[in-house]
mmCIF file of C-alpha atoms in Angstrom:
data_model
loop_
_atom_site.group_PDB
_atom_site.id
_atom_site.type_symbol
_atom_site.label_atom_id
_atom_site.label_comp_id
_atom_site.label_asym_id
_atom_site.label_seq_id
_atom_site.Cartn_x
_atom_site.Cartn_y
_atom_site.Cartn_z
ATOM 1 C CA UNK D 1 171.681 156.248 67.119
ATOM 2 C CA UNK D 2 172.848 154.410 70.254
ATOM 3 C CA UNK D 3 170.219 156.042 72.420
ATOM 4 C CA UNK D 4 167.557 155.215 69.844
ATOM 5 C CA UNK D 5 168.469 151.537 69.761
ATOM 6 C CA UNK D 6 168.729 151.322 73.524
ATOM 7 C CA UNK D 7 165.343 152.964 74.040
ATOM 8 C CA UNK D 8 163.774 150.658 71.468
ATOM 9 C CA UNK D 9 165.147 147.562 73.182
ATOM 10 C CA UNK D 10 164.067 148.796 76.598
ATOM 11 C CA UNK D 11 160.567 149.356 75.260
ATOM 12 C CA UNK D 12 160.515 145.867 73.766
ATOM 13 C CA UNK D 13 161.644 144.305 77.029
ATOM 14 C CA UNK D 14 159.060 146.267 79.009
ATOM 15 C CA UNK D 15 156.263 145.323 76.624
ATOM 16 C CA UNK D 16 157.268 141.659 76.808
ATOM 17 C CA UNK D 17 157.398 141.709 80.598
ATOM 18 C CA UNK D 18 153.986 143.383 80.858
ATOM 19 C CA UNK D 19 152.356 141.080 78.318
ATOM 20 C CA UNK D 20 153.720 137.808 79.694
ATOM 21 C CA UNK D 21 151.426 137.411 82.747
ATOM 22 C CA UNK D 22 148.334 138.139 80.684
ATOM 23 C CA UNK D 23 149.403 135.690 78.019
ATOM 24 C CA UNK D 24 149.972 132.957 80.578
ATOM 25 C CA UNK D 25 146.596 133.534 82.194
ATOM 26 C CA UNK D 26 144.805 133.638 78.850
ATOM 27 C CA UNK D 27 146.228 130.339 77.588
ATOM 28 C CA UNK D 28 143.412 127.878 76.825
ATOM 29 C CA UNK D 29 143.587 124.322 75.617
ATOM 30 C CA UNK D 30 141.376 123.350 72.703
ATOM 31 C CA UNK D 31 137.946 121.879 73.322
ATOM 32 C CA UNK D 32 138.070 118.183 74.068
ATOM 33 C CA UNK D 33 135.725 115.211 73.971
ATOM 34 C CA UNK D 34 136.092 112.371 76.455
ATOM 35 C CA UNK D 35 135.585 109.226 74.365
ATOM 36 C CA UNK D 36 136.474 106.574 76.976
ATOM 37 C CA UNK D 37 138.351 104.679 74.253
ATOM 38 C CA UNK D 38 141.032 103.560 76.736
ATOM 39 C CA UNK D 39 138.649 102.777 79.596
ATOM 40 C CA UNK D 40 139.153 99.202 80.875
ATOM 41 C CA UNK D 41 136.486 96.558 81.323
ATOM 42 C CA UNK D 42 135.106 95.777 84.787
ATOM 43 C CA UNK D 43 137.540 92.949 85.554
ATOM 44 C CA UNK D 44 140.582 95.036 84.661
ATOM 45 C CA UNK D 45 139.233 98.019 86.584
ATOM 46 C CA UNK D 46 138.719 95.953 89.726
ATOM 47 C CA UNK D 47 142.338 94.761 89.585
ATOM 48 C CA UNK D 48 143.668 98.319 89.167
ATOM 49 C CA UNK D 49 145.827 99.687 92.066
ATOM 50 C CA UNK D 50 143.492 102.697 92.235
ATOM 51 C CA UNK D 51 140.485 100.421 92.526
ATOM 52 C CA UNK D 52 139.387 101.290 88.997
ATOM 53 C CA UNK D 53 138.065 104.621 90.203
ATOM 54 C CA UNK D 54 140.299 106.982 88.207
ATOM 55 C CA UNK D 55 140.501 107.433 84.427
ATOM 56 C CA UNK D 56 142.420 110.160 82.564
ATOM 57 C CA UNK D 57 142.022 111.350 78.994
ATOM 58 C CA UNK D 58 143.239 114.515 77.222
ATOM 59 C CA UNK D 59 144.126 116.271 80.466
ATOM 60 C CA UNK D 60 140.767 115.514 82.092
ATOM 61 C CA UNK D 61 140.506 113.321 85.185
ATOM 62 C CA UNK D 62 137.384 111.181 85.547
ATOM 63 C CA UNK D 63 136.589 109.868 89.030
ATOM 64 C CA UNK D 64 134.073 107.135 89.805
ATOM 65 C CA UNK D 65 132.183 108.349 92.874
ATOM 66 C CA UNK D 66 130.902 104.838 93.624
ATOM 67 C CA UNK D 67 131.962 101.463 92.225
ATOM 68 C CA UNK D 68 134.359 101.361 89.277
ATOM 69 C CA UNK D 69 134.728 103.301 86.038
ATOM 70 C CA UNK D 70 134.638 100.658 83.313
ATOM 71 C CA UNK D 71 132.834 99.423 80.241
ATOM 72 C CA UNK D 72 130.384 96.547 80.307
ATOM 73 C CA UNK D 73 129.159 95.249 76.926
ATOM 74 C CA UNK D 74 130.431 98.087 74.713
ATOM 75 C CA UNK D 75 134.142 99.058 74.683
ATOM 76 C CA UNK D 76 134.670 102.806 74.397
ATOM 77 C CA UNK D 77 131.827 103.672 76.777
ATOM 78 C CA UNK D 78 131.600 104.230 80.532
ATOM 79 C CA UNK D 79 128.860 102.093 82.067
ATOM 80 C CA UNK D 80 126.619 103.511 84.803
ATOM 81 C CA UNK D 81 124.158 101.517 86.943
ATOM 82 C CA UNK D 82 121.814 103.132 89.433
ATOM 83 C CA UNK D 83 122.359 100.397 92.071
ATOM 84 C CA UNK D 84 123.198 96.818 92.842
ATOM 85 C CA UNK D 85 126.384 96.214 90.831
ATOM 86 C CA UNK D 86 130.095 96.983 90.911
ATOM 87 C CA UNK D 87 129.734 99.743 88.340
ATOM 88 C CA UNK D 88 129.604 103.372 89.373
ATOM 89 C CA UNK D 89 126.379 105.364 89.430
ATOM 90 C CA UNK D 90 128.186 108.705 89.107
ATOM 91 C CA UNK D 91 131.255 110.090 87.324
ATOM 92 C CA UNK D 92 133.036 113.325 88.189
ATOM 93 C CA UNK D 93 135.101 115.224 85.592
ATOM 94 C CA UNK D 94 137.766 117.820 86.417
ATOM 95 C CA UNK D 95 140.733 119.560 84.824
ATOM 96 C CA UNK D 96 143.010 119.364 87.842
ATOM 97 C CA UNK D 97 141.825 122.658 89.287
ATOM 98 C CA UNK D 98 141.467 124.478 85.963
ATOM 99 C CA UNK D 99 138.160 125.608 84.523
ATOM 100 C CA UNK D 100 136.079 124.460 81.573
ATOM 101 C CA UNK D 101 132.654 124.745 79.949
ATOM 102 C CA UNK D 102 130.541 121.586 79.738
ATOM 103 C CA UNK D 103 128.631 121.365 76.456
ATOM 104 C CA UNK D 104 126.919 117.967 76.609
ATOM 105 C CA UNK D 105 127.231 114.199 76.319
ATOM 106 C CA UNK D 106 125.734 111.138 74.652
ATOM 107 C CA UNK D 107 124.392 107.958 76.144
ATOM 108 C CA UNK D 108 123.224 104.578 74.951
ATOM 109 C CA UNK D 109 120.249 103.348 76.958
ATOM 110 C CA UNK D 110 120.464 99.750 78.099
ATOM 111 C CA UNK D 111 116.916 99.720 79.361
ATOM 112 C CA UNK D 112 114.954 100.554 82.433
ATOM 113 C CA UNK D 113 113.133 98.090 84.669
ATOM 114 C CA UNK D 114 109.948 99.346 86.315
ATOM 115 C CA UNK D 115 108.730 96.569 88.596
ATOM 116 C CA UNK D 116 105.951 98.401 90.434
ATOM 117 C CA UNK D 117 102.967 99.272 88.178
ATOM 118 C CA UNK D 118 101.419 101.321 90.974
ATOM 119 C CA UNK D 119 104.249 103.851 91.006
ATOM 120 C CA UNK D 120 104.361 106.717 88.481
ATOM 121 C CA UNK D 121 106.823 106.389 85.593
ATOM 122 C CA UNK D 122 110.363 107.319 86.508
ATOM 123 C CA UNK D 123 111.508 110.715 85.203
ATOM 124 C CA UNK D 124 114.489 113.012 85.724
ATOM 125 C CA UNK D 125 116.750 110.170 86.833
ATOM 126 C CA UNK D 126 119.868 111.507 85.088
ATOM 127 C CA UNK D 127 121.317 114.237 87.301
ATOM 128 C CA UNK D 128 123.967 116.639 85.999
ATOM 129 C CA UNK D 129 125.723 119.031 88.388
ATOM 130 C CA UNK D 130 128.341 121.698 87.743
ATOM 131 C CA UNK D 131 130.641 123.016 90.459
ATOM 132 C CA UNK D 132 132.963 125.956 90.911
ATOM 133 C CA UNK D 133 135.173 124.817 93.722
ATOM 134 C CA UNK D 134 132.800 123.367 96.322
ATOM 135 C CA UNK D 135 129.864 125.519 95.230
ATOM 136 C CA UNK D 136 127.076 124.044 93.092
ATOM 137 C CA UNK D 137 126.586 126.567 90.276
ATOM 138 C CA UNK D 138 124.579 124.610 87.689
ATOM 139 C CA UNK D 139 122.236 121.625 87.692
ATOM 140 C CA UNK D 140 119.761 119.940 85.394
ATOM 141 C CA UNK D 141 118.015 116.589 84.925
ATOM 142 C CA UNK D 142 117.147 114.312 82.016
ATOM 143 C CA UNK D 143 115.000 111.214 81.755
ATOM 144 C CA UNK D 144 116.604 107.944 80.717
ATOM 145 C CA UNK D 145 114.564 106.350 77.970
ATOM 146 C CA UNK D 146 113.421 102.769 78.477
ATOM 147 C CA UNK D 147 113.914 102.010 74.779
ATOM 148 C CA UNK D 148 116.709 99.475 74.575
ATOM 149 C CA UNK D 149 119.817 100.651 72.675
ATOM 150 C CA UNK D 150 118.323 104.089 72.012
ATOM 151 C CA UNK D 151 120.875 106.914 71.766
ATOM 152 C CA UNK D 152 120.290 110.169 73.608
ATOM 153 C CA UNK D 153 122.352 113.267 72.772
ATOM 154 C CA UNK D 154 121.967 115.659 75.689
ATOM 155 C CA UNK D 155 123.034 119.316 75.597
ATOM 156 C CA UNK D 156 123.870 121.503 78.585
ATOM 157 C CA UNK D 157 122.960 125.186 78.764
ATOM 158 C CA UNK D 158 125.189 128.209 79.381
ATOM 159 C CA UNK D 159 124.981 127.838 83.165
ATOM 160 C CA UNK D 160 127.546 125.027 82.806
ATOM 161 C CA UNK D 161 130.384 127.460 82.057
ATOM 162 C CA UNK D 162 133.490 128.225 84.083
ATOM 163 C CA UNK D 163 133.266 124.951 86.027
ATOM 164 C CA UNK D 164 136.000 123.219 87.975
ATOM 165 C CA UNK D 165 134.108 119.910 88.057
ATOM 166 C CA UNK D 166 131.133 118.205 86.440
ATOM 167 C CA UNK D 167 129.161 115.259 87.847
ATOM 168 C CA UNK D 168 126.922 112.984 85.760
ATOM 169 C CA UNK D 169 124.822 110.629 87.873
ATOM 170 C CA UNK D 170 122.141 107.999 87.373
ATOM 171 C CA UNK D 171 119.825 108.239 90.377
ATOM 172 C CA UNK D 172 118.003 105.310 91.933
ATOM 173 C CA UNK D 173 114.217 105.810 91.730
ATOM 174 C CA UNK D 174 112.306 106.208 94.962
ATOM 175 C CA UNK D 175 110.063 103.310 95.937
ATOM 176 C CA UNK D 176 111.559 100.756 93.569
ATOM 177 C CA UNK D 177 113.268 97.525 94.645
ATOM 178 C CA UNK D 178 115.077 96.488 91.453
ATOM 179 C CA UNK D 179 118.870 96.571 91.353
ATOM 180 C CA UNK D 180 119.730 97.993 88.979
ATOM 181 C CA UNK D 181 116.544 99.603 87.743
ATOM 182 C CA UNK D 182 118.253 101.535 84.984
ATOM 183 C CA UNK D 183 121.619 101.616 83.286
ATOM 184 C CA UNK D 184 123.293 103.258 80.321
ATOM 185 C CA UNK D 185 126.604 103.636 78.516
ATOM 186 C CA UNK D 186 128.086 107.143 78.574
ATOM 187 C CA UNK D 187 130.109 108.585 75.697
ATOM 188 C CA UNK D 188 131.323 111.835 74.107
ATOM 189 C CA UNK D 189 131.418 114.100 77.152
ATOM 190 C CA UNK D 190 132.311 117.373 75.443
ATOM 191 C CA UNK D 191 134.143 120.161 77.265
ATOM 192 C CA UNK D 192 135.203 123.531 75.824
ATOM 193 C CA UNK D 193 137.570 126.326 76.858
ATOM 194 C CA UNK D 194 139.575 123.974 79.042
ATOM 195 C CA UNK D 195 141.958 126.293 80.897
ATOM 196 C CA UNK D 196 145.003 125.268 82.920
ATOM 197 C CA UNK D 197 145.383 126.161 86.570
ATOM 198 C CA UNK D 198 146.503 129.831 86.757
ATOM 199 C CA UNK D 199 150.133 130.195 87.785
ATOM 200 C CA UNK D 200 150.703 131.685 91.268
ATOM 201 C CA UNK D 201 151.872 135.284 91.473
ATOM 202 C CA UNK D 202 155.546 134.435 92.254
ATOM 203 C CA UNK D 203 155.782 132.334 89.095
ATOM 204 C CA UNK D 204 154.306 135.140 87.008
ATOM 205 C CA UNK D 205 156.759 137.642 88.498
ATOM 206 C CA UNK D 206 159.634 135.265 87.786
ATOM 207 C CA UNK D 207 158.543 134.972 84.157
ATOM 208 C CA UNK D 208 158.307 138.744 83.858
ATOM 209 C CA UNK D 209 161.762 139.120 85.398
ATOM 210 C CA UNK D 210 163.282 136.636 82.950
ATOM 211 C CA UNK D 211 161.730 138.522 80.046
ATOM 212 C CA UNK D 212 163.051 141.824 81.398
ATOM 213 C CA UNK D 213 166.570 140.418 81.789
ATOM 214 C CA UNK D 214 166.433 139.180 78.219
ATOM 215 C CA UNK D 215 165.484 142.669 77.096
ATOM 216 C CA UNK D 216 168.358 144.228 79.028
ATOM 217 C CA UNK D 217 170.834 141.829 77.404
ATOM 218 C CA UNK D 218 169.433 142.698 74.000
ATOM 219 C CA UNK D 219 169.747 146.390 74.768
ATOM 220 C CA UNK D 220 173.401 146.056 75.821
ATOM 221 C CA UNK D 221 174.231 144.076 72.698
ATOM 222 C CA UNK D 222 172.621 146.743 70.541
ATOM 223 C CA UNK D 223 174.697 149.423 72.232
ATOM 224 C CA UNK D 224 177.945 147.490 71.707
ATOM 225 C CA UNK D 225 177.097 146.791 68.090
ATOM 226 C CA UNK D 226 176.385 150.478 67.484
ATOM 227 C CA UNK D 227 179.681 151.515 69.079
ATOM 228 C CA UNK D 228 181.640 149.058 66.937
ATOM 229 C CA UNK D 229 179.894 150.419 63.853
ATOM 230 C CA UNK D 230 180.831 154.021 64.817
ATOM 231 C CA UNK D 231 184.446 153.046 65.389
ATOM 232 C CA UNK D 232 184.660 151.442 61.943
#
């Protein structure tokens, strides 16, 4: 009886210790949508100690790669200009070193100014890039509509999976001299399978050791309880 209980407890402790690292690595946060609801306006962003370049929401860090991350006329959006203002032309999204899948985003077009009738219409001026570390692993382009206040819901394909960062940029068109030529409000950047940074090996071993010690304590208690029962 004692041996049976002890063996059972040892098996439980071993199973817990073996399963713990895998469970820690497999932990995923739920899919999240960056809504920009707490993003400041331009004036507040410019007075920020970080220069208005960093915004955080639901565990995702958003960095303005030029200018400030702020809203302009519509609270709850991030405003992007392609040139000539204090607003950023590109936003970078990351999970602090963890990975995620980028599903898509929405934008509200605030118009496009084409001043040179001799140039071809501007296309592919929204650039989306996905990175794994420093390596570019996914990229695509979209065309900003010149219809004022038109909403565009843009989906990303399966190549935007397992990313460590995502960049959404409004490019300045070649040959133009307006500033800005185009601008839009960004919203609902949707990320899935957001995973935390994997724990380093020493931390995993420590967790396994703690679980094993807990199993040993349980085993000893079972033995003592069985002996007391036999003596009674």
